Amino acid sequence: EPEVTQTPSHQVTQMGQEVILRCVPISNHLYFYWYRQILGQKVEFLVSFYNNEISEKSEIFDDQFSVERPDGSNFTLKIRSTKLEDSAMYFCASSEDGEKLFFGSGTQLSVL
Amino acid sequence: QQQVKQSPQSLIVQKGGISIINCAYENTAFDYFPWYQQFPGKGPALLIAIRPDVSEKKEGRFTISFNKSAKQFSLHIMDSQPGDSATYFCAASRYGNNRLAFGKGNQVVVIP
């Protein structure tokens, strides 16, 4: 069964450093998303991406965040200068129809 | 702003019993209501979803009941099995807008 793949599964970084979280969406999907879950809290929407541009972003997705689809298979989330409060599990998701979302297993980001 | 609220926080059910998880939403513009199931170390997986034009939807042992006037919907897991032990998230969005608002999640434990 096709699945969304995320790498790395764990990422530890120092505050102020840049991180790139990588995702390979399901191959025929057109809609791509990033969500995050801070420990003990709910899953929160960050950004949606369609047709090579951001279609919607949340208040969390400020200028420190960016997304890119550098080639036909990868979808990345970059955090330019990480803060302690960026520590969370980051989930990538993709969808064929913009409705049913398929999530990856997540990248646990720890900012020290 | 808590757009989607789940209850109870956790649930312990005997094998063969019925697990019931409730969800309440605030935004009357929501018209797509999915439930996601998450196992440890995995991302959320779509379990079942409903739109407000029906009051109930059943898929195998899983049923969603929807009450539009009360702005509530619930997940019923019939004949609960130990393999159903997981965290269950309700979510809501406006149809065509993939910005899912998630509840906090319910941990369901099914004991043999």
XYZ file of N, CA and C in Angstrom:
672
model
N 0.849 -1.196 0.000
C 0.000 0.000 0.000
C 0.886 1.249 0.000
N 0.605 2.193 -0.873
C 1.436 3.404 -0.911
C 1.329 4.183 0.399
N 2.430 4.819 0.775
C 2.412 5.579 2.012
C 3.261 6.841 1.884
N 3.011 7.755 2.791
C 3.792 8.983 2.866
C 5.023 8.681 3.717
N 6.181 9.035 3.201
C 7.432 8.740 3.899
C 8.067 10.025 4.398
N 8.472 10.019 5.654
C 9.120 11.204 6.219
C 10.509 10.853 6.744
N 11.433 11.757 6.493
C 12.789 11.589 7.033
C 13.316 12.931 7.543
N 14.138 12.946 8.601
C 14.419 11.792 9.446
C 13.265 11.514 10.395
N 13.319 10.437 11.133
C 12.269 10.167 12.113
C 12.496 11.005 13.371
N 13.748 11.300 13.655
C 14.077 12.174 14.784
C 15.138 13.167 14.331
N 14.991 14.393 14.788
C 15.963 15.438 14.462
C 16.201 16.263 15.722
N 17.471 16.359 16.095
C 17.834 17.193 17.234
C 18.662 18.349 16.706
N 18.342 19.552 17.143
C 19.057 20.714 16.646
C 19.221 21.742 17.761
N 20.168 22.629 17.563
C 20.377 23.706 18.519
C 19.481 24.884 18.149
N 19.018 25.581 19.153
C 18.222 26.788 18.931
C 18.955 27.742 17.989
N 18.225 28.283 17.037
C 18.812 29.208 16.075
C 19.301 28.551 14.801
N 19.373 27.231 14.803
C 19.827 26.523 13.606
C 18.663 26.318 12.640
N 19.020 26.124 11.394
C 18.025 25.819 10.361
C 17.831 24.303 10.275
N 16.594 23.896 10.080
C 16.327 22.472 9.852
C 15.448 22.319 8.618
N 15.630 21.216 7.949
C 14.775 20.855 6.813
C 14.194 19.477 7.079
N 12.888 19.414 7.081
C 12.192 18.145 7.255
C 11.705 17.702 5.878
N 11.911 16.434 5.604
C 11.639 15.941 4.252
C 10.484 14.951 4.223
N 9.794 14.977 3.119
C 8.620 14.136 2.952
C 8.558 13.681 1.499
N 8.180 12.421 1.312
C 7.857 11.938 -0.029
C 6.387 11.581 -0.015
N 5.543 12.409 -0.623
C 4.105 12.128 -0.645
C 3.806 10.920 -1.524
N 2.583 10.449 -1.468
C 2.131 9.373 -2.341
C 2.140 9.887 -3.779
N 2.591 9.048 -4.707
C 3.039 9.543 -6.019
C 1.971 10.238 -6.854
N 0.729 9.839 -6.832
C -0.268 10.492 -7.680
C -1.050 11.574 -6.939
N -0.597 11.923 -5.741
C -1.306 12.939 -4.969
C -0.893 14.339 -5.399
N -1.854 15.257 -5.270
C -1.641 16.620 -5.753
C -1.624 17.658 -4.640
N -2.171 17.271 -3.483
C -2.282 18.199 -2.366
C -1.310 17.757 -1.275
N -0.617 18.725 -0.686
C 0.399 18.397 0.307
C 0.239 19.319 1.510
N 0.560 18.766 2.676
C 0.314 19.487 3.919
C 1.426 19.222 4.925
N 1.566 20.180 5.831
C 2.327 19.955 7.048
C 1.431 20.284 8.242
N 1.459 19.373 9.210
C 0.807 19.559 10.507
C 1.860 19.320 11.566
N 1.601 19.789 12.781
C 2.507 19.463 13.864
C 1.719 19.171 15.134
N 2.365 18.455 16.044
C 1.740 18.097 17.316
C 2.774 18.281 18.408
N 2.562 19.296 19.223
C 3.385 19.479 20.406
C 2.944 18.447 21.424
N 3.890 17.918 22.181
C 3.611 16.827 23.119
C 2.423 17.149 24.022
N 1.436 16.257 23.994
C 0.283 16.414 24.862
C -0.787 17.352 24.327
N -0.537 17.929 23.159
C -1.517 18.858 22.603
C -2.106 18.302 21.299
N -3.006 19.060 20.730
C -3.689 18.556 19.541
C -2.843 18.749 18.290
N -3.190 18.007 17.262
C -2.538 18.154 15.960
C -2.978 19.491 15.358
N -1.998 20.287 14.901
C -2.295 21.629 14.398
C -1.886 21.760 12.936
N -2.724 22.395 12.176
C -2.452 22.669 10.767
C -1.369 23.734 10.640
N -0.426 23.503 9.736
C 0.580 24.522 9.430
C 0.339 25.144 8.054
N 0.301 24.273 7.028
C 0.278 24.807 5.670
C -0.257 23.749 4.710
N -0.915 24.232 3.654
C -1.309 23.347 2.556
C -0.705 23.873 1.264
N -0.460 22.969 0.335
C 0.303 23.299 -0.877
C -0.329 22.579 -2.044
N -0.621 23.320 -3.090
C -1.258 22.735 -4.267
C -0.817 23.501 -5.495
N -0.552 22.785 -6.555
C -0.188 23.419 -7.820
C 1.027 24.338 -7.653
N 1.979 23.829 -6.889
C 3.262 24.519 -6.682
C 3.181 25.835 -5.930
N 2.116 25.988 -5.155
C 2.075 27.175 -4.314
C 1.305 26.895 -3.034
N 1.551 27.731 -2.038
C 0.827 27.606 -0.775
C -0.619 28.003 -1.011
N -1.548 27.117 -0.619
C -2.956 27.452 -0.760
C -3.529 28.026 0.532
N -2.980 27.602 1.660
C -3.407 28.177 2.923
C -2.324 27.953 3.970
N -2.228 28.872 4.914
C -1.290 28.696 6.011
C -1.917 29.204 7.297
N -1.457 28.650 8.404
C -1.995 29.053 9.695
C -1.142 30.176 10.292
N -1.628 30.653 11.440
C -0.912 31.724 12.149
C 0.456 31.257 12.626
N 0.602 29.949 12.810
C 1.880 29.401 13.271
C 2.942 29.543 12.178
N 2.521 29.422 10.947
C 3.423 29.389 9.783
C 3.876 30.811 9.469
N 4.843 31.292 10.258
C 5.312 32.665 10.036
C 6.513 32.667 9.093
N 7.223 33.790 9.053
C 8.318 33.953 8.095
C 9.484 32.997 8.336
N 9.506 32.358 9.492
C 10.572 31.394 9.780
C 10.355 30.064 9.064
N 9.140 29.864 8.586
C 8.798 28.604 7.944
C 8.703 28.802 6.426
N 9.092 27.772 5.707
C 8.867 27.773 4.260
C 8.696 26.338 3.798
N 8.017 26.181 2.678
C 7.847 24.852 2.097
C 8.297 24.908 0.646
N 8.665 23.720 0.166
C 9.166 23.649 -1.200
C 8.899 22.253 -1.739
N 8.639 22.219 -3.030
C 8.583 20.933 -3.718
C 9.698 20.998 -4.757
N 10.895 20.629 -4.345
C 12.072 20.877 -5.192
C 12.123 20.025 -6.461
N 11.431 18.890 -6.433
C 11.403 18.030 -7.612
C 10.032 17.367 -7.644
N 9.871 16.343 -8.479
C 8.546 15.756 -8.614
C 8.139 14.846 -7.479
N 9.048 14.600 -6.513
C 8.700 13.609 -5.504
C 8.807 14.114 -4.069
N 9.642 15.096 -3.803
C 9.851 15.523 -2.423
C 9.043 16.762 -2.073
N 8.744 16.876 -0.791
C 8.056 18.052 -0.257
C 8.742 18.369 1.058
N 9.278 19.562 1.207
C 10.084 19.869 2.385
C 9.508 21.014 3.193
N 9.789 20.971 4.477
C 9.465 22.054 5.397
C 10.784 22.558 5.971
N 11.035 23.850 5.818
C 12.258 24.438 6.365
C 11.892 25.391 7.491
N 12.607 25.267 8.584
C 12.491 26.240 9.669
C 13.825 26.952 9.730
N 13.795 28.245 9.488
C 15.046 28.995 9.283
C 15.882 29.130 10.552
N 15.283 29.511 11.618
C 15.993 29.738 12.866
C 15.137 29.149 13.987
N 15.452 27.932 14.369
C 14.558 27.199 15.272
C 14.523 27.814 16.665
N 13.341 27.701 17.269
C 13.133 28.158 18.641
C 12.794 26.929 19.481
N 12.927 27.083 20.795
C 12.579 25.977 21.689
C 11.144 25.504 21.459
N 10.256 26.461 21.239
C 8.833 26.122 21.081
C 8.500 25.458 19.751
N 9.504 25.317 18.876
C 9.289 24.568 17.632
C 9.399 23.061 17.856
N 9.825 22.670 19.050
C 9.930 21.239 19.353
C 8.552 20.605 19.266
N 8.419 19.609 18.409
C 7.120 18.978 18.168
C 7.312 17.799 17.226
N 6.246 17.041 17.051
C 6.206 16.024 15.997
C 5.604 16.697 14.775
N 6.306 16.640 13.673
C 5.845 17.261 12.437
C 5.365 16.170 11.481
N 4.112 16.302 11.055
C 3.519 15.329 10.150
C 3.345 15.946 8.766
N 3.779 15.215 7.772
C 3.480 15.537 6.393
C 2.254 14.727 5.990
N 1.426 15.279 5.134
C 0.267 14.547 4.624
C 0.100 14.871 3.153
N -0.524 13.948 2.437
C -0.840 14.220 1.035
C -2.239 13.705 0.738
N -2.800 14.201 -0.348
C -4.165 13.827 -0.716
C -4.300 13.856 -2.225
N -5.068 12.921 -2.731
C -5.344 12.888 -4.162
C -6.481 13.841 -4.508
N -7.455 13.941 -3.603
C -8.667 14.697 -3.918
C -8.845 15.950 -3.066
N -7.880 16.216 -2.199
C -7.993 17.387 -1.343
C -8.914 17.181 -0.161
N -9.341 15.922 0.024
C -10.255 15.644 1.127
C -9.694 14.560 2.044
N -9.418 13.398 1.487
C -8.887 12.313 2.325
C -7.373 12.497 2.443
N -6.939 12.767 3.665
C -5.519 13.011 3.894
C -4.838 11.741 4.382
N -3.656 11.481 3.851
C -2.830 10.370 4.288
C -1.590 10.958 4.942
N -1.369 10.565 6.193
C -0.284 11.130 6.974
C 0.929 10.210 6.983
N 2.108 10.818 7.058
C 3.328 10.072 7.310
C 3.468 9.776 8.800
N 4.544 9.092 9.162
C 4.762 8.703 10.558
C 5.364 9.823 11.392
N 5.764 10.905 10.746
C 6.202 12.074 11.489
C 7.702 12.161 11.682
N 8.159 13.390 11.915
C 9.537 13.663 12.335
C 9.471 14.335 13.694
N 10.095 13.723 14.679
C 10.153 14.322 16.018
C 11.301 15.320 16.045
N 10.978 16.598 16.134
C 11.994 17.650 16.180
C 12.212 18.087 17.617
N 13.437 18.038 18.053
C 13.797 18.501 19.399
C 14.782 19.654 19.254
N 14.403 20.806 19.774
C 15.253 21.995 19.712
C 15.842 22.215 21.106
N 17.174 22.223 21.196
C 17.839 22.343 22.508
C 18.386 23.757 22.716
N -8.492 29.177 20.570
C -9.897 28.875 20.268
C -10.029 27.380 20.039
N -10.837 26.734 20.900
C -10.992 25.296 20.777
C -12.150 25.019 19.852
N -11.866 24.732 18.605
C -12.947 24.560 17.639
C -13.581 23.186 17.730
N -12.789 22.207 18.169
C -13.263 20.835 18.232
C -12.866 20.259 19.594
N -13.847 19.765 20.319
C -13.583 19.230 21.662
C -13.973 17.767 21.726
N -13.107 16.957 22.291
C -13.374 15.529 22.417
C -13.576 15.136 23.869
N -14.377 14.106 24.041
C -14.523 13.521 25.375
C -14.887 12.049 25.229
N -14.568 11.174 26.181
C -13.690 11.424 27.322
C -12.235 11.474 26.880
N -11.336 11.787 27.778
C -9.917 11.846 27.426
C -9.345 10.474 27.190
N -9.803 9.524 27.992
C -9.338 8.157 27.815
C -10.477 7.212 28.158
N -10.357 6.007 27.640
C -11.446 5.045 27.757
C -10.852 3.651 27.860
N -11.352 2.881 28.808
C -10.948 1.482 28.917
C -12.195 0.637 28.694
N -12.096 -0.288 27.757
C -13.248 -1.092 27.366
C -12.852 -2.565 27.376
N -13.792 -3.394 27.777
C -13.561 -4.835 27.705
C -13.679 -5.292 26.253
N -12.903 -6.291 25.912
C -13.011 -6.897 24.575
C -14.466 -7.308 24.323
N -14.940 -6.943 23.143
C -16.325 -7.252 22.793
C -17.298 -6.137 23.122
N -16.851 -5.176 23.912
C -17.720 -4.069 24.302
C -17.785 -2.980 23.230
N -18.530 -1.929 23.551
C -18.676 -0.803 22.622
C -17.874 0.386 23.160
N -17.035 0.946 22.316
C -16.303 2.171 22.664
C -17.055 3.332 22.028
N -17.287 4.363 22.820
C -17.981 5.541 22.298
C -17.153 6.775 22.621
N -16.822 7.526 21.599
C -16.054 8.759 21.768
C -16.874 9.897 21.170
N -16.949 10.982 21.906
C -17.783 12.099 21.489
C -16.951 13.292 21.072
N -17.515 14.054 20.176
C -16.827 15.236 19.675
C -17.847 16.358 19.486
N -17.485 17.563 19.862
C -18.340 18.721 19.673
C -17.562 19.778 18.895
N -18.257 20.472 18.025
C -17.573 21.500 17.239
C -18.312 22.821 17.382
N -17.626 23.892 17.049
C -18.193 25.230 17.221
C -18.553 25.902 15.893
N -17.734 25.684 14.900
C -17.885 26.425 13.652
C -18.986 25.804 12.791
N -20.068 26.506 12.594
C -21.190 25.959 11.823
C -20.871 25.843 10.340
N -19.750 26.405 9.908
C -19.344 26.276 8.505
C -18.679 24.924 8.236
N -18.317 24.199 9.298
C -17.723 22.875 9.105
C -18.753 21.956 8.456
N -18.302 21.205 7.457
C -19.211 20.249 6.851
C -18.520 18.964 6.426
N -17.377 18.697 7.024
C -16.691 17.438 6.781
C -16.086 17.014 8.106
N -16.412 15.791 8.542
C -16.062 15.359 9.894
C -15.429 13.968 9.840
N -14.102 13.908 9.832
C -13.418 12.616 9.816
C -12.977 12.199 11.219
N -12.792 10.911 11.391
C -12.127 10.358 12.565
C -10.827 9.725 12.109
N -9.767 9.993 12.881
C -8.465 9.415 12.592
C -8.057 8.496 13.741
N -7.344 7.444 13.387
C -6.826 6.477 14.360
C -5.299 6.557 14.320
N -4.692 6.613 15.483
C -3.238 6.709 15.528
C -2.664 5.682 16.484
N -1.730 4.879 15.974
C -0.982 3.943 16.799
C 0.362 4.576 17.161
N 0.956 4.148 18.272
C 2.242 4.739 18.693
C 3.279 4.665 17.587
N 3.970 5.773 17.363
C 5.025 5.806 16.357
C 4.543 5.958 14.933
N 3.240 6.106 14.758
C 2.666 6.252 13.414
C 1.908 7.564 13.307
N 1.662 7.991 12.074
C 0.836 9.162 11.876
C -0.642 8.803 11.946
N -1.506 9.794 12.055
C -2.948 9.531 12.061
C -3.387 8.890 10.746
N -4.284 7.937 10.825
C -4.809 7.256 9.645
C -6.320 7.461 9.591
N -6.820 7.864 8.439
C -8.251 8.107 8.287
C -9.026 6.814 8.508
N -10.018 6.903 9.405
C -10.807 5.727 9.756
C -12.167 5.770 9.066
N -12.854 6.846 9.232
C -14.201 7.003 8.697
C -14.536 8.487 8.727
N -15.386 8.924 7.815
C -15.737 10.345 7.771
C -17.203 10.495 7.399
N -17.782 11.634 7.755
C -19.202 11.885 7.480
C -19.406 13.317 7.064
N -20.453 13.538 6.281
C -20.887 14.902 5.969
C -22.260 15.101 6.590
N -22.668 16.348 6.823
C -23.890 16.584 7.592
C -25.192 16.259 6.876
N -25.125 15.761 5.644
C -26.376 15.416 4.977
C -26.917 14.065 5.428
N -26.122 13.327 6.211
C -26.612 12.063 6.790
C -26.380 12.092 8.287
N -27.180 11.311 9.013
C -27.043 11.316 10.472
C -26.181 10.159 10.977
N -25.913 9.206 10.103
C -25.119 8.062 10.532
C -24.398 7.452 9.338
N -23.193 6.964 9.615
C -22.443 6.248 8.579
C -21.731 5.091 9.243
N -21.831 3.930 8.601
C -21.254 2.728 9.189
C -20.259 2.115 8.221
N -19.096 1.731 8.749
C -18.122 0.989 7.950
C -17.558 -0.112 8.834
N -18.024 -1.315 8.584
C -17.588 -2.441 9.400
C -18.021 -2.252 10.846
N -17.071 -2.299 11.772
C -17.415 -2.156 13.194
C -17.455 -0.705 13.645
N -17.168 0.217 12.741
C -17.074 1.633 13.090
C -18.289 2.389 12.557
N -18.899 3.185 13.431
C -20.062 3.976 13.059
C -19.859 5.401 13.540
N -20.179 6.359 12.669
C -20.244 7.762 13.097
C -21.718 8.123 13.210
N -22.073 8.752 14.336
C -23.398 9.342 14.488
C -23.229 10.855 14.493
N -24.105 11.549 13.769
C -23.950 12.998 13.616
C -25.233 13.703 14.019
N -25.101 14.724 14.847
C -26.246 15.520 15.295
C -25.957 16.975 14.958
N -26.513 17.428 13.842
C -26.205 18.772 13.351
C -26.706 19.856 14.297
N -27.904 19.684 14.835
C -28.463 20.738 15.686
C -27.650 20.901 16.970
N -27.122 19.802 17.473
C -26.310 19.858 18.695
C -24.839 20.128 18.391
N -24.482 20.139 17.133
C -23.087 20.306 16.702
C -22.187 19.275 17.384
N -22.638 18.022 17.288
C -21.885 16.933 17.906
C -21.818 15.749 16.952
N -20.757 14.982 17.067
C -20.692 13.716 16.358
C -19.882 12.750 17.203
N -20.149 11.483 17.012
C -19.498 10.500 17.862
C -19.057 9.294 17.042
N -18.067 8.616 17.569
C -17.548 7.387 16.969
C -17.919 6.231 17.879
N -18.530 5.213 17.289
C -18.854 3.999 18.024
C -18.015 2.861 17.438
N -17.309 2.170 18.307
C -16.557 0.996 17.872
C -17.252 -0.215 18.471
N -17.898 -0.974 17.621
C -18.633 -2.157 18.084
C -17.665 -3.336 18.221
N -18.016 -4.260 19.127
C -17.198 -5.469 19.312
C -15.712 -5.095 19.398
N -15.385 -4.201 20.314
C -14.008 -3.681 20.421
C -13.011 -4.824 20.620
N -11.878 -4.680 19.948
C -10.819 -5.684 20.007
C -9.536 -5.057 20.548
N -8.652 -5.861 21.145
C -7.379 -5.300 21.626
C -6.615 -4.539 20.538
N -6.739 -4.964 19.298
C -6.082 -4.271 18.189
C -6.651 -2.892 17.910
N -7.792 -2.567 18.517
C -8.379 -1.222 18.375
C -7.747 -0.238 19.354
N -6.941 -0.737 20.278
C -6.290 0.144 21.256
C -5.403 1.138 20.512
N -5.739 2.406 20.650
C -5.079 3.454 19.872
C -5.572 4.800 20.383
N -5.033 5.854 19.802
C -5.565 7.189 20.051
C -6.460 7.574 18.883
N -7.624 8.087 19.199
C -8.606 8.460 18.176
C -8.798 9.977 18.200
N -8.681 10.570 17.019
C -8.857 12.014 16.876
C -10.087 12.291 16.025
N -10.942 13.153 16.499
C -11.956 13.683 15.605
C -11.403 14.958 14.978
N -11.942 15.325 13.857
C -11.492 16.531 13.162
C -12.674 17.108 12.392
N -12.501 18.318 11.928
C -13.559 18.960 11.157
C -12.936 19.963 10.199
N -13.607 20.149 9.085
C -13.155 21.167 8.134
C -14.334 21.574 7.268
N -14.145 22.638 6.549
C -15.130 23.025 5.548
C -14.817 22.243 4.280
N -15.819 21.700 3.645
C -15.609 20.891 2.452
C -14.843 21.686 1.407
N -13.776 21.100 0.879
C -12.959 21.779 -0.110
C -11.836 22.584 0.508
N -11.868 22.740 1.813
C -10.791 23.418 2.533
C -10.139 22.378 3.425
N -8.870 22.073 3.172
C -8.268 20.939 3.861
C -7.686 21.270 5.201
N -7.993 22.435 5.715
C -7.445 22.831 6.991
C -8.232 22.127 8.079
N -7.785 20.946 8.432
C -8.472 20.161 9.453
C -8.215 20.751 10.837
N -9.304 20.909 11.599
C -9.190 21.283 13.006
C -9.348 19.995 13.798
N -8.323 19.611 14.533
C -8.334 18.349 15.262
C -8.783 18.543 16.702
N -9.410 17.513 17.246
C -9.615 17.443 18.679
C -8.321 16.974 19.349
N -8.343 16.931 20.683
C -7.132 16.598 21.435
C -6.789 15.118 21.399
N -7.737 14.300 21.034
C -7.477 12.863 20.973
C -7.987 12.132 22.197
N -8.442 10.916 21.987
C -8.874 10.029 23.067
C -8.057 8.767 22.993
N -7.518 8.366 24.120
C -6.819 7.087 24.136
C -7.816 5.994 24.524
N -7.958 5.023 23.657
C -8.836 3.888 23.916
C -7.975 2.656 24.185
N -8.247 1.998 25.288
C -7.551 0.761 25.627
C -8.597 -0.335 25.728
N -8.416 -1.375 24.939
C -9.333 -2.514 24.971
C -8.626 -3.658 25.682
N -9.199 -4.087 26.788
C -8.550 -5.140 27.572
C -9.196 -6.488 27.260
N -8.361 -7.528 27.183
C -8.890 -8.857 26.807
C -9.879 -9.401 27.827
